[in-house]
Short mmCIF file of C-alpha atoms in Angstrom, two decimals:
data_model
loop_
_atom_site.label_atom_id
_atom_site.label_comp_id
_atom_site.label_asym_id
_atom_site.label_seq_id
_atom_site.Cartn_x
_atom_site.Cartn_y
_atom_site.Cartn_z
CA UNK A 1 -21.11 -0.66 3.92
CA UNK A 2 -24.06 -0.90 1.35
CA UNK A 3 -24.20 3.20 0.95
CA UNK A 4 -22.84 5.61 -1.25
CA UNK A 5 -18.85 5.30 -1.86
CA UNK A 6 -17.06 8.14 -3.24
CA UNK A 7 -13.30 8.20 -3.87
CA UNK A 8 -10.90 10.30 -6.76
CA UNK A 9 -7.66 8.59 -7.68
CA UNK A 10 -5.47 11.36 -6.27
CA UNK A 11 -6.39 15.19 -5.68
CA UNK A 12 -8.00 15.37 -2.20
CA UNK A 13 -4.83 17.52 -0.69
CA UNK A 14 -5.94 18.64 2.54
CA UNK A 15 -9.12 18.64 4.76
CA UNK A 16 -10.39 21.41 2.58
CA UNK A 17 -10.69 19.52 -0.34
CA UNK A 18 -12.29 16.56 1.57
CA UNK A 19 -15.01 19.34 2.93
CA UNK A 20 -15.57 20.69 -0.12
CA UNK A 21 -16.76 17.36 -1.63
CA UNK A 22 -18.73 16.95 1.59
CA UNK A 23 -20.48 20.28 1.45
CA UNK A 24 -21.48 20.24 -2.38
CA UNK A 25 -23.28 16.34 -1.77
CA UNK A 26 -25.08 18.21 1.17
CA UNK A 27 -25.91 21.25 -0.77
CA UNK A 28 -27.28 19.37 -3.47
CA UNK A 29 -29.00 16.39 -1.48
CA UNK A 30 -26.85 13.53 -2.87
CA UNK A 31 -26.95 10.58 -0.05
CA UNK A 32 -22.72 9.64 0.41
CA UNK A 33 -21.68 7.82 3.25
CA UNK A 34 -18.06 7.38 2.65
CA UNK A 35 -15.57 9.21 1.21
CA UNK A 36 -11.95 7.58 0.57
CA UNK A 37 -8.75 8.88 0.32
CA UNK A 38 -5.78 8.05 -2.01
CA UNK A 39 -1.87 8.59 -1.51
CA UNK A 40 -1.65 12.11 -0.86
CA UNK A 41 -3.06 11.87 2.69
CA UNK A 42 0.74 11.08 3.07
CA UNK A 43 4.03 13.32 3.30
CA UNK A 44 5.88 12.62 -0.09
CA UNK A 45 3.40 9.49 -1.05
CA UNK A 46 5.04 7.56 1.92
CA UNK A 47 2.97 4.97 2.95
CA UNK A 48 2.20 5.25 6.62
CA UNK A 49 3.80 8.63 6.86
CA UNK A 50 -0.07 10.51 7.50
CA UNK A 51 0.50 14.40 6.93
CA UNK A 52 -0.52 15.77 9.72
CA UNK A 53 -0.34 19.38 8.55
CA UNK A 54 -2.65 18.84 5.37
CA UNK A 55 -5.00 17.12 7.78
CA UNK A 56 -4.87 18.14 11.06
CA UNK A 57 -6.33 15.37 12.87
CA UNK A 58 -8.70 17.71 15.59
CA UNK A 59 -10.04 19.15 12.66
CA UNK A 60 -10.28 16.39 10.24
CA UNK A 61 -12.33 14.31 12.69
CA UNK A 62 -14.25 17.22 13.68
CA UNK A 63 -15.35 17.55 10.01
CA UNK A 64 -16.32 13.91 9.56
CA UNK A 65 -18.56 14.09 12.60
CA UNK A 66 -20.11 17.01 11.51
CA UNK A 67 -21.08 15.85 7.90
CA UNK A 68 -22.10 12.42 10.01
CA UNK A 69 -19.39 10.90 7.03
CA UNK A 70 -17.29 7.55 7.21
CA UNK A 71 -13.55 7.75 6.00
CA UNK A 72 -11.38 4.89 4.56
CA UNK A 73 -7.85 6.21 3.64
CA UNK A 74 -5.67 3.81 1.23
CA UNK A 75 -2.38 1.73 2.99
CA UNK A 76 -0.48 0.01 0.62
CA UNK A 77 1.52 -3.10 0.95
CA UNK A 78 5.03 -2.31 1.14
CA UNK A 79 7.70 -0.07 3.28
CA UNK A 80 9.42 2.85 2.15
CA UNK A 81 12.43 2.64 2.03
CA UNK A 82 13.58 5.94 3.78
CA UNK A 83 14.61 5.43 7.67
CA UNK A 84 12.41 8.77 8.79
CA UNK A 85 9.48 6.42 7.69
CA UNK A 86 7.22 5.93 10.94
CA UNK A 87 7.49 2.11 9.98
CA UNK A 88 11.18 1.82 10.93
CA UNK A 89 10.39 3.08 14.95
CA UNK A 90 9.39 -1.04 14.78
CA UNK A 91 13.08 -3.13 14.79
CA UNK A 92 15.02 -2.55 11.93
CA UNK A 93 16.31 -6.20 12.52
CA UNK A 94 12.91 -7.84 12.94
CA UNK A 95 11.09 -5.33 10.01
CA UNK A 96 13.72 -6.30 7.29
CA UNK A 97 12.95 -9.99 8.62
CA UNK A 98 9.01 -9.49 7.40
CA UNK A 99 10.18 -8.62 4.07
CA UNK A 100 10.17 -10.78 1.06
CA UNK A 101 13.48 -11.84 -0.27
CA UNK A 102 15.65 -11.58 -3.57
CA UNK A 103 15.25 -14.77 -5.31
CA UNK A 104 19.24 -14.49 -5.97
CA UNK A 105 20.80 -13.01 -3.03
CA UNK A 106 18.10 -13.61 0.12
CA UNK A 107 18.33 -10.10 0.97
CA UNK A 108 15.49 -8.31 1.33
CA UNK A 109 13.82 -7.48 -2.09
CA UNK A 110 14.09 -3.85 -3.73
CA UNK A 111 11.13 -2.29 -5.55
CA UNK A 112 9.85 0.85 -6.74
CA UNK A 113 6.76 2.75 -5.82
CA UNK A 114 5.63 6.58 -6.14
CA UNK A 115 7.82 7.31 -3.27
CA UNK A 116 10.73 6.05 -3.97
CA UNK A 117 12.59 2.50 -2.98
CA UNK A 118 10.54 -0.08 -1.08
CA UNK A 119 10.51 -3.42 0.38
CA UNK A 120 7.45 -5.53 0.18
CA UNK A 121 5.77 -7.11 3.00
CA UNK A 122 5.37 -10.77 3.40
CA UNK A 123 2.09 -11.06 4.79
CA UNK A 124 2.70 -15.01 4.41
CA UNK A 125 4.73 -14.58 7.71
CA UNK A 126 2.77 -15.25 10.73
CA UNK A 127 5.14 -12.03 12.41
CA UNK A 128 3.53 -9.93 9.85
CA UNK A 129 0.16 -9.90 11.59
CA UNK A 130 1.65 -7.97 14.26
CA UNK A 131 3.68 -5.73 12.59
CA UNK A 132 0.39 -4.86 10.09
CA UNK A 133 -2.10 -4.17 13.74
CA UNK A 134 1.23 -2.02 15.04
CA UNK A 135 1.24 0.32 11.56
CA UNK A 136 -2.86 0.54 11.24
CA UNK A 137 -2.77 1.21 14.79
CA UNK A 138 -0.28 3.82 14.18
CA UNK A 139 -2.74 5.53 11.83
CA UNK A 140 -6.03 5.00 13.45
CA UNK A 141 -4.68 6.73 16.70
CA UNK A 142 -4.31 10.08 13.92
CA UNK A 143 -7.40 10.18 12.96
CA UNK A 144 -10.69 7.50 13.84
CA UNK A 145 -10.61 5.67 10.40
CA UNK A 146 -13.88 3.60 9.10
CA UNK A 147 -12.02 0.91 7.15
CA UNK A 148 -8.75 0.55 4.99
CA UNK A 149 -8.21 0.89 1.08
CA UNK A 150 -5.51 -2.18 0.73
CA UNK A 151 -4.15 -0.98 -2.31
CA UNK A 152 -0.92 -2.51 -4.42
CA UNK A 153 -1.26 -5.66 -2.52
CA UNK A 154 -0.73 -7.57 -5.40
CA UNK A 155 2.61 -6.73 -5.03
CA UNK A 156 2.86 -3.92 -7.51
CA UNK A 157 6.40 -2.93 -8.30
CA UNK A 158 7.11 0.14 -10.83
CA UNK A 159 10.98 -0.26 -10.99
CA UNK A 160 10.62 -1.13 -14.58
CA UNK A 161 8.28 1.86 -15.20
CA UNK A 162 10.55 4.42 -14.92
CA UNK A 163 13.60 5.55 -16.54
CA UNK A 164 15.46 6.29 -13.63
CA UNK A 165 15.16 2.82 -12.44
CA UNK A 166 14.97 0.96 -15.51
CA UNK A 167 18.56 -0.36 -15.28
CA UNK A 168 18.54 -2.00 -11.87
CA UNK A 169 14.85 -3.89 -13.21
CA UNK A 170 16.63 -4.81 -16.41
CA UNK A 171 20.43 -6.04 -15.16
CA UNK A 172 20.49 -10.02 -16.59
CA UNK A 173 16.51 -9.87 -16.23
CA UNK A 174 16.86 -12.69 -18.95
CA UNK A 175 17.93 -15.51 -16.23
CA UNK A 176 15.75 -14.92 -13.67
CA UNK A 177 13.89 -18.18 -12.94
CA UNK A 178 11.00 -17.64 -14.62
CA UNK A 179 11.58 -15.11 -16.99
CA UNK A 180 10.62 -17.98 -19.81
CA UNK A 181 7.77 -19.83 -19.44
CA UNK A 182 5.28 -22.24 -21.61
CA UNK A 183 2.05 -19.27 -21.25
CA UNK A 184 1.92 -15.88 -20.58
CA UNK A 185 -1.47 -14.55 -19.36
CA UNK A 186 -2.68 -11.66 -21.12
CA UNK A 187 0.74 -12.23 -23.89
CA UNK A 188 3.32 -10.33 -21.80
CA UNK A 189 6.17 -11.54 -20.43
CA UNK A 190 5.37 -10.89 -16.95
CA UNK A 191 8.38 -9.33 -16.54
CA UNK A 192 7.50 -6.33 -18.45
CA UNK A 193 4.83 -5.49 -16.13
CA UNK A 194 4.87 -4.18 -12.81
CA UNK A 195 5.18 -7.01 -10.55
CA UNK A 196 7.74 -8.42 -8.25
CA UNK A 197 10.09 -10.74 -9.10
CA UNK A 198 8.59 -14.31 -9.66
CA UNK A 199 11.30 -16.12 -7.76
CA UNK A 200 11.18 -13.69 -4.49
CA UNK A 201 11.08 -16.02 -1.60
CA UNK A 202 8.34 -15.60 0.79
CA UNK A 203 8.29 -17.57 4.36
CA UNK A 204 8.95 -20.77 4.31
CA UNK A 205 11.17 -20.22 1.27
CA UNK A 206 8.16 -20.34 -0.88
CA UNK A 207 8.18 -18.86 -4.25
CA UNK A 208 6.31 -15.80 -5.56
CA UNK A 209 5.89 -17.59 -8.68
CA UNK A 210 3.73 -19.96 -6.76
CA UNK A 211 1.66 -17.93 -4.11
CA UNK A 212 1.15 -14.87 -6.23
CA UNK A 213 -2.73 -14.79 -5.51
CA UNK A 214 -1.79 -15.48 -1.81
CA UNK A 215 -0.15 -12.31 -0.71
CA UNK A 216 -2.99 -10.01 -0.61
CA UNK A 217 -5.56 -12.85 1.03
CA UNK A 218 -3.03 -12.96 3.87
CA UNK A 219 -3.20 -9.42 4.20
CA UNK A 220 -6.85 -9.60 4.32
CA UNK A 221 -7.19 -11.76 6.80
CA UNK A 222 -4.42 -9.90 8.61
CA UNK A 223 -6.61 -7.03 8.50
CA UNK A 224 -10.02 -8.66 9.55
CA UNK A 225 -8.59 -9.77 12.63
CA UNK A 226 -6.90 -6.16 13.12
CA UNK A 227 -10.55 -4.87 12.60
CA UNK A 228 -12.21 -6.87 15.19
CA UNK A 229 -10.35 -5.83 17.64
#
C-alpha cells in the first residue's frame, strides 16, 4: 500500500501497453508495486463492461505474476445506460430502484459520462451494498484485482459539457431548486459545473443538495466491506 503507485490518465490499451511499462521499471531498476488502470480497460468506456479481448484475462494475470506487480483498475459510480451493459443481467426493476431520482419527475436521474447516458448510483441505499459486491465481483472473477480506483463518485455528470447534450442540461435549468443560492463555492453557479442535479432525491427522499459529501463515503464503506470478504 506504502510502495510505488504508477497510473496514466488514459492510454494503457491492452496488456501490451501495461507490460511495456512493467518491463522498462525492471530494465531500469525503478521499485513499482502497482500499476493502475483508467477507462479504457473497458469496451466503449462502459463502466463494468472489462474488454476481454484487449486484456485477455489468462494472460493479463499471467503477466502480473510474473513482474510480481499489484493491479487496481478504475470503477466509476454510475450505470451505463445501454441494456448490453453487464450491469443490467442484475433486475432491471430492482437496478433502476438503486438509482438516484429526478428532483422533478422521481424517475430515475439522466446524466452524461464518456460513454454515453447514465444513471447514478445511490450508494445511500442500504440495497446498493449488494448490488456494488455483485458488479466488483463481476470484475474480480476476470481478472484477480489488488484494489479499486473509485473514480467520479462525487457524482460527476458531463451533460452540460458537451454540445450534443447541452440542451437536455439547460431546458428551464433556471427553476431548479437550487439553482439560486446565498454562496457559491469557488464563484460558479454550481450548475455550470459537472455535477448532478442538487435536488436529485436519494433514499429516504433525501436531497443531493444536502448529502453531497455523503455519496462517495457510502460507497467507501460499501467497498471496505466488499474487500474483506
Amino acid at each position: 500500500h506504502m510502495g510505488y503507485h504508477q497510473s496514466k490518465w488514459w492510454g494503457y490499451k491492452d496488456t501490451n501497453d501495461l507490460e511495456y511499462v512493467l518491463k522498462n521499471f525492471e530494465k531500469n531498476e525503478i521499485p513499482m508495486d502497482v500499476i493502475w488502470s483508467d477507462l479504457d480497460l473497458y469496451e466503449d468506456d462502459q463502466n463494468f463492461n472489462f474488454d476481454t479481448n484487449k486484456f485477455p484475462p489468462a494472460e493479463t494475470t499471467q503477466m502480473f505474476n510474473k513482474y510480481n506487480k499489484k493491479w487496481i483498475t478504475v470503477v466509476q459510480a454510475y450505470v451505463p445506460a445501454q441494456k448490453t451493459n453487464p450491469c443490467w443481467q442484475y433486475k432491471e426493476d430492482d437496478l433502476l430502484d438503486l438509482m438516484n431520482k429526478d428532483g422533478r419527475t422521481g424517475e430515475p436521474l439522466i446524466g452524461y459520462e464518456f460513454s454515453g447516458f447514465v444513471y447514478f448510483i445511490d450508494f445511500l441505499n442500504p440495497k446498493s451494498s449488494q448490488f456494488w459486491s455483485h458488479m466488483l465481483d463481476f470484475m474480480n472473477d476476470k481478472v484477480p484485482i489488488s484494489g479499486f480506483w473509485l473514480d467520479a463518485n462525487e457524482l460527476t455528470n458531463l451533460i452540460s459539457r458537451f454540445e450534443s447534450t447541452r440542451a437536455i442540461y439547460y431546458h428551464n435549468i433556471e427553476k431548479r431548486k437550487y439553482y439560486k443560492l446565498p454562496f457559491y463555492p469557488g464563484g460558479e453557479n454550481l450548475y455550470d459545473l459537472p455535477l448532478v442535479n442538487l435536488d436529485a432525491i436519494h433514499h429516504g427522499g433525501i436531497e443531493e443538495y444536502n448529502v453531497r459529501s455523503l455519496n462517495a463515503y457510502y460507497q467507501s464503506i460499501h467497498t471496505y466491506d466488499y474487500l474483506k470478504k
